[in-house]
Short mmCIF file of C-alpha atoms and ligand atoms in Angstrom, two decimals:
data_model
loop_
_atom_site.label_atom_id
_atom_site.label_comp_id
_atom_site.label_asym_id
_atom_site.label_seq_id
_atom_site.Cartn_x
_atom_site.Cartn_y
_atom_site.Cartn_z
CA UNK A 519 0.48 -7.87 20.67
CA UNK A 520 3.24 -7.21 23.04
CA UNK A 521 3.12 -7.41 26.83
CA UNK A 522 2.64 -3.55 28.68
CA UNK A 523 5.14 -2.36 31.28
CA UNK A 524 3.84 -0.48 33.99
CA UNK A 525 5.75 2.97 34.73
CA UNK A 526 4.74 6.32 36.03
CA UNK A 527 4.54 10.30 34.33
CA UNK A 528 5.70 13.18 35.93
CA UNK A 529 2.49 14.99 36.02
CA UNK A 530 -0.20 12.31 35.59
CA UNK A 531 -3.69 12.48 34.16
CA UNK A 532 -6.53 14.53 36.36
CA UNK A 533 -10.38 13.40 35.68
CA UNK A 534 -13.22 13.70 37.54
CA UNK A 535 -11.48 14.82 40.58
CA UNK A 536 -8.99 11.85 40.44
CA UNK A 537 -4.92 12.19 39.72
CA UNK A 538 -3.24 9.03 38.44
CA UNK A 539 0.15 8.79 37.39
CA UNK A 540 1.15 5.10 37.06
CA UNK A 541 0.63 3.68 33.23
CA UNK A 542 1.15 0.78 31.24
CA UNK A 543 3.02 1.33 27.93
CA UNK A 544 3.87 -1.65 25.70
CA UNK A 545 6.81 -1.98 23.41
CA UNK A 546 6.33 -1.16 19.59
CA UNK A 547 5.59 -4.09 17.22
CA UNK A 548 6.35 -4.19 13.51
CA UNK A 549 2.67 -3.60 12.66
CA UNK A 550 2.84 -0.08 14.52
CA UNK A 551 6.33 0.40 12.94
CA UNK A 552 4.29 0.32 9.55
CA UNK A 553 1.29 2.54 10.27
CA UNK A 554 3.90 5.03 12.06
CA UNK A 555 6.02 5.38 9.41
CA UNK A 556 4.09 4.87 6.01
CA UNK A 557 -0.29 5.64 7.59
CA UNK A 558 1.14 8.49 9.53
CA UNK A 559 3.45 9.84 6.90
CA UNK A 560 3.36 13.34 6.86
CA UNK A 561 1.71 13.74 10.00
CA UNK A 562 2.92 17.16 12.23
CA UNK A 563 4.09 15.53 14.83
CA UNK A 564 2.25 16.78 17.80
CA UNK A 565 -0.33 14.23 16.05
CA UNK A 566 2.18 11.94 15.19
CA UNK A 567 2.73 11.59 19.20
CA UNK A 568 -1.04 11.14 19.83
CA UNK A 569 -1.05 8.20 17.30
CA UNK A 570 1.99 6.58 18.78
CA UNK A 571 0.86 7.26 22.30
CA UNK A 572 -2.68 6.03 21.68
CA UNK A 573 -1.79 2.91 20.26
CA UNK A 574 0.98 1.95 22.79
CA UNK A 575 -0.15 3.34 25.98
CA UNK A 576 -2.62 0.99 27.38
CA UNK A 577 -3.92 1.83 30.60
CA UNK A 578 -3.75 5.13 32.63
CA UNK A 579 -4.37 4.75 36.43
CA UNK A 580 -7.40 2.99 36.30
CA UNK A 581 -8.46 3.86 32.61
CA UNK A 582 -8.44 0.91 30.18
CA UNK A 583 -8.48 1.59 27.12
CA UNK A 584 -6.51 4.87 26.83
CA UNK A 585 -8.14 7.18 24.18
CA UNK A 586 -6.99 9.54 21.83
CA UNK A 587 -8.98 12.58 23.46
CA UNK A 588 -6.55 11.49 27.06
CA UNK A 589 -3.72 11.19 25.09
CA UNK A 590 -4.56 14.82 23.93
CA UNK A 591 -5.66 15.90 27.68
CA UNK A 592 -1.86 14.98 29.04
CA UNK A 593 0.50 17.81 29.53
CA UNK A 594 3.30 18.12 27.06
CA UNK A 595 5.77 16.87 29.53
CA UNK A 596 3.92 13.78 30.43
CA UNK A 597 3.26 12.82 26.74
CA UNK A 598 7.45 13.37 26.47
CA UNK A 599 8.22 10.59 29.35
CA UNK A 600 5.65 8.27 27.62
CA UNK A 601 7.50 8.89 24.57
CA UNK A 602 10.71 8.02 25.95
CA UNK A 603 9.42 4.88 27.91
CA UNK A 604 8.10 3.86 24.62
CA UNK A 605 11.70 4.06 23.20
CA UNK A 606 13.08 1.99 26.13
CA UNK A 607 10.79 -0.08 26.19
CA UNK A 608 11.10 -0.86 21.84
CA UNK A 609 14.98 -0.19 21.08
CA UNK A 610 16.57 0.19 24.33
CA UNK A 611 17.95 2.52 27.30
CA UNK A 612 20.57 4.49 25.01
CA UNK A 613 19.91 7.18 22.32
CA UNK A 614 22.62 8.66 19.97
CA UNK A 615 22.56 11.73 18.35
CA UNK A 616 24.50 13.24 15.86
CA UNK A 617 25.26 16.65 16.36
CA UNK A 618 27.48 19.68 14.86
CA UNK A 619 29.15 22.26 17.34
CA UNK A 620 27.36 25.48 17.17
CA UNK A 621 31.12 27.23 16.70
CA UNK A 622 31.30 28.43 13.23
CA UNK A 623 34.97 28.13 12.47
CA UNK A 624 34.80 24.48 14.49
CA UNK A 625 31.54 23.21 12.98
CA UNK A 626 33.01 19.59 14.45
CA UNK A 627 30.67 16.92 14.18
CA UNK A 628 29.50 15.05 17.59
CA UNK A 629 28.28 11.99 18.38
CA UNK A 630 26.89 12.19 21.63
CA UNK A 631 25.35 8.79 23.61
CA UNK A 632 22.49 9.87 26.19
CA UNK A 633 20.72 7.29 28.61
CA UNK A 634 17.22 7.53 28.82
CA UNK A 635 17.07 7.84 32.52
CA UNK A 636 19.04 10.86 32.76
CA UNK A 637 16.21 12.74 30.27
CA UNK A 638 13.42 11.59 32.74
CA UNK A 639 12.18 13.70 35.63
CA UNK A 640 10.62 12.21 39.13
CA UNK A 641 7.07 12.97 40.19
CA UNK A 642 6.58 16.87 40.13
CA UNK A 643 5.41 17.95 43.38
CA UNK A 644 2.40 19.90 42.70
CA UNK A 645 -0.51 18.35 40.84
CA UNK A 646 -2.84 21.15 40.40
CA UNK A 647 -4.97 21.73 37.87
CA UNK A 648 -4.95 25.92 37.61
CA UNK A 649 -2.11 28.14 38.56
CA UNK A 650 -1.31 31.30 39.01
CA UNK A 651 1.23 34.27 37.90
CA UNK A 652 0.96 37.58 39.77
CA UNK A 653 3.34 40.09 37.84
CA UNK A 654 3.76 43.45 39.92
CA UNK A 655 4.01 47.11 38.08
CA UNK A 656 6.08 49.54 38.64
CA UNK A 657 3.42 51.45 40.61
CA UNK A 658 2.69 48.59 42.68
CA UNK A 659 -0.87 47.62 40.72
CA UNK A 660 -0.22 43.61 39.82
CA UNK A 661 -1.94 41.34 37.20
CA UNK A 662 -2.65 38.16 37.93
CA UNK A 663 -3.45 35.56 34.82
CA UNK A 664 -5.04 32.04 35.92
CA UNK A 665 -3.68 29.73 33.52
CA UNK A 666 -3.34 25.50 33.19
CA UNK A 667 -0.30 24.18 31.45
CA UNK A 668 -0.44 23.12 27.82
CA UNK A 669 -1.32 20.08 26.78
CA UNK A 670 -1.03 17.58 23.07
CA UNK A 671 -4.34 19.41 22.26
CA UNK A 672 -2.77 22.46 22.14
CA UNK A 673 -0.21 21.48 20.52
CA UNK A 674 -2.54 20.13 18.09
CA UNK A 675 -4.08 23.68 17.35
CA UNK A 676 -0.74 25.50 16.85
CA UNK A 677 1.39 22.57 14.52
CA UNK A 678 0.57 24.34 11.81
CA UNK A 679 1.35 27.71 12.97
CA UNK A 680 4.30 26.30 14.15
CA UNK A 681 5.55 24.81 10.92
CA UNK A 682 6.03 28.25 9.74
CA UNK A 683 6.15 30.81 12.59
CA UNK A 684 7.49 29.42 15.93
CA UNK A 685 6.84 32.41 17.57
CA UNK A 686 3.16 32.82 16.48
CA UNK A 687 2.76 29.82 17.34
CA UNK A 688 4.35 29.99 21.17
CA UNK A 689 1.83 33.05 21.49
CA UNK A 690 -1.03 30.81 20.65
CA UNK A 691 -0.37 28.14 23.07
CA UNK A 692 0.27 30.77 25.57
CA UNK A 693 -3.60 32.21 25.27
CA UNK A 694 -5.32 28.92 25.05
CA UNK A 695 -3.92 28.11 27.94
CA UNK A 696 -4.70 31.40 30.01
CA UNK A 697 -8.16 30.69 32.01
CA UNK A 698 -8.42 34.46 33.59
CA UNK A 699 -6.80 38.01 33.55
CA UNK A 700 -7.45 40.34 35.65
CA UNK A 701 -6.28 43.55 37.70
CA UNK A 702 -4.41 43.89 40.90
CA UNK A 703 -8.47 45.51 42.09
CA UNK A 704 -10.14 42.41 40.77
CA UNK A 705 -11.31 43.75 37.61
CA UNK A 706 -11.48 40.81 34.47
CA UNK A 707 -9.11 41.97 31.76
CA UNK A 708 -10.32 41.50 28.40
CA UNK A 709 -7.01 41.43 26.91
CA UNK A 710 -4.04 39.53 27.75
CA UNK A 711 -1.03 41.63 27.93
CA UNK A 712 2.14 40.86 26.36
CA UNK A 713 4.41 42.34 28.34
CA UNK A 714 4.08 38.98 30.49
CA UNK A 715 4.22 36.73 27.89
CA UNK A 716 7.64 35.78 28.56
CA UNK A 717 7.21 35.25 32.21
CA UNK A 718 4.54 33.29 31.26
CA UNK A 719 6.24 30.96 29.20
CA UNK A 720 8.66 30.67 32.37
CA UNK A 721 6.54 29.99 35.04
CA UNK A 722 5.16 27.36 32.53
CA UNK A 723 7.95 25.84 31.59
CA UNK A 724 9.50 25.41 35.33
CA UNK A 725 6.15 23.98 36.13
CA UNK A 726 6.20 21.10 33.26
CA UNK A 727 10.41 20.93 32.90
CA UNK A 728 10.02 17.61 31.30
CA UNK A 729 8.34 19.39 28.43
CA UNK A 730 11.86 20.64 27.49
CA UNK A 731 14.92 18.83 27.54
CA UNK A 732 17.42 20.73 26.85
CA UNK A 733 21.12 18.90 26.83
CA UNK A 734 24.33 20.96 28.31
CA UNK A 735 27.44 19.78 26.32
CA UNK A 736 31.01 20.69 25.39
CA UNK A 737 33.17 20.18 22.68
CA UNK A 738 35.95 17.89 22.74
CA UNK A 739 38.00 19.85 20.19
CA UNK A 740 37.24 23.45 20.22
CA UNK A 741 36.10 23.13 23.98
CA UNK A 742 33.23 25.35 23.39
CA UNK A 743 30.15 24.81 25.97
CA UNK A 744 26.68 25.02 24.23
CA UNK A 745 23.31 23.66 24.65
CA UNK A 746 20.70 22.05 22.58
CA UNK A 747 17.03 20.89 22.85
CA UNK A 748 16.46 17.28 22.54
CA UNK A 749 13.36 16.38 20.84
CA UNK A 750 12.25 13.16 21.06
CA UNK A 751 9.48 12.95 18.96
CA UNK A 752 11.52 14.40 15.84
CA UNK A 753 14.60 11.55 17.16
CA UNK A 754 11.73 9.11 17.24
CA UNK A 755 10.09 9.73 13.94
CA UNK A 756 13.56 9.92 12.14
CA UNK A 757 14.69 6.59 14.29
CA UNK A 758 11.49 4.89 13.15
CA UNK A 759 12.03 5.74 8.96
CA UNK A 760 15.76 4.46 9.72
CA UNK A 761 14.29 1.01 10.61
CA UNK A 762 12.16 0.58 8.21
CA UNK A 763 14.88 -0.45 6.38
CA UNK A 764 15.20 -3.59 8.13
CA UNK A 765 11.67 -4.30 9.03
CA UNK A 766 10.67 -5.87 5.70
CA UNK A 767 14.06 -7.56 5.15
CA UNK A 768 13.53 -8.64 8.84
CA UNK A 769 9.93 -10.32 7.90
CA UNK A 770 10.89 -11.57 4.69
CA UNK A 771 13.38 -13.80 5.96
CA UNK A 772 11.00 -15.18 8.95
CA UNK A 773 8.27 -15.89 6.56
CA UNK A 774 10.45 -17.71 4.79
CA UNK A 775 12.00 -19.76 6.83
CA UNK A 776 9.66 -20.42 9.81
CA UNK A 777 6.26 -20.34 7.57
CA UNK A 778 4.84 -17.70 9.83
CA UNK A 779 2.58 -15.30 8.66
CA UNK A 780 3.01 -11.41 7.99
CA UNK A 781 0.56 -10.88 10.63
CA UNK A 782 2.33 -13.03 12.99
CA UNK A 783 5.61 -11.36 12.96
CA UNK A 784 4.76 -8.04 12.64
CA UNK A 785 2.41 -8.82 15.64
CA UNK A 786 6.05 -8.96 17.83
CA UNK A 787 8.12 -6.69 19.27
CA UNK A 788 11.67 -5.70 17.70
CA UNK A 789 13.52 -7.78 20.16
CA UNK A 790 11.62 -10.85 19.67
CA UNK A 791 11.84 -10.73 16.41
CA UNK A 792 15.54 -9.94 16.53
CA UNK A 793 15.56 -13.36 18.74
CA UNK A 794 14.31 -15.60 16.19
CA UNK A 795 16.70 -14.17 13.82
CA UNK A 796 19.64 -14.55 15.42
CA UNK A 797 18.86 -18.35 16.07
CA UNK A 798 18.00 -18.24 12.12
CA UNK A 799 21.67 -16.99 11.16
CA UNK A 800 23.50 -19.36 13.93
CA UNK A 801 21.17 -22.38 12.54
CA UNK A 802 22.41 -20.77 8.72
CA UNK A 803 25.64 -20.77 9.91
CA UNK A 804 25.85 -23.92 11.21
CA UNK A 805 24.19 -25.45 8.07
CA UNK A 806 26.79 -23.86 5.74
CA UNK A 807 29.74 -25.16 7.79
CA UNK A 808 28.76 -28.34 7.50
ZN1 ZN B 250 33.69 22.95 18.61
#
């Protein structure tokens, strides 16, 4: 098992009137490489992030172990810096992407190198638990919805909906997360109305911006400024299948050499197992030169 790193969330987790943001998070080993990739294959992967999250996240403020149901409980933005600790803390500060430019008669392909540290936001300054959206009418009569930000459990209950319908499914996630509606005279309102969907979604997403990274870029050949949402659990999953490749090759040759067991080395983290085989080629190396 690999040693945890302590680091904080933007948000943090709220229970029983306590708000704790610091966590421990430790590195991914070759064993969760393996149950990521071929246990959790076909996973949606708003579960796929509660299954990586639960197994690497090991203690939340003063919660030891860290369950699935608080993985679920954390906003989306706080389950999107634990995913991207997780990434520093397995393979490193620096992700690259491969992207096209959105210009169709450029269509140039872009390799584009981001730091993790410039995806993740400080603290957020409020910590509450409920918050509310007036929206005013034209006649000066106001609605006011009470609503808590969404969290992996929602996302949960609309990755299937999502799959197909990304819109259906945004409306979903909106309504589970509305508490109250009601009327500028204090009346409940059965219904929510759609009209303030969008601002909704808004007020949401300025209240949990690490939920959404969105990258601002340019093209270096038609010159072209776009933008494009980074998501880290789809870079993640697709970085993870990539590896794989080397994983077995990776244990094969450790086995072999140092008698260790499977267990053993996939019990270690990427870059201690990329330690012992670097020694292993130089001591090959040498072995052949001589
Ligand atoms: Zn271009």
């Amino acid at each position: 098992m690999t040693n945890p790193v302590a680091t904080t969330i933007p948000g943090g987790y709220c229970a029983n009137g306590g708000h704790w943001r610091e966590v421990h998070v430790r590195p991914l080993t070759g064993a969760d490489q393996l149950f990521l990739t071929e246990e959790c294959e076909g996973l949606l992967p708003a579960h796929w992030v509660t299954e990586a999250l639960t197994r690497c996240v090991t203690r939340l403020g003063p919660h030891e172990p860290v369950t699935r149901e608080t993985i679920r409980s954390l906003t989306v933005g706080d389950r999107e810096a634990l995913l991207l600790h997780l990434r520093r803390l397995s393979w490193g500060e620096r992700l690259r992407c491969l992207l096209t430019c959105p210009v169709p008669q450029c269509g140039e392909k872009l390799e584009v190198e981001l730091a993790i540290g410039d995806l993740l936001l400080p603290p957020y300054r409020e910590v509450v638990q409920e918050h509310e959206l007036a929206v005013g009418e034209e006649d000066g009569a106001a609605t006011v919805v009470r609503f808590r930000l969404p969290t992996g459990s929602d996302q949960e209950a609309v990755a299937m909906v999502a799959h197909t319908d990304v819109a259906e499914a945004a409306g979903l996630l909106l309504r589970r997360c509305v508490r109250s509606t009601s009327s500028s005279d204090g009346n409940t309102l059965d219904t929510f109305p759609e009209v303030i969907s969008q601002q909704l979604a808004d007020q949401m997403a300025a209240l949990d911006p690490q939920a959404e990274i969105t990258l601002q870029l340019a093209c270096p050949v038609c010159g072209s400024a776009f933008s494009v949402i980074f998501d880290t659990a789809s870079y993640l999953i697709q970085e993870l299948e990539l590896e794989m490749r080397h994983l077995y090759r990776e244990v094969h040759l450790l086995a072999y050499h140092y008698h260790w067991s499977a267990t053993e080395i996939l019990g270690m983290s990427t870059a201690k197992r990329r330690k012992f085989l670097r020694l292993l080629e130089e001591e090959l190396t040498q072995g052949a030169a001589q």
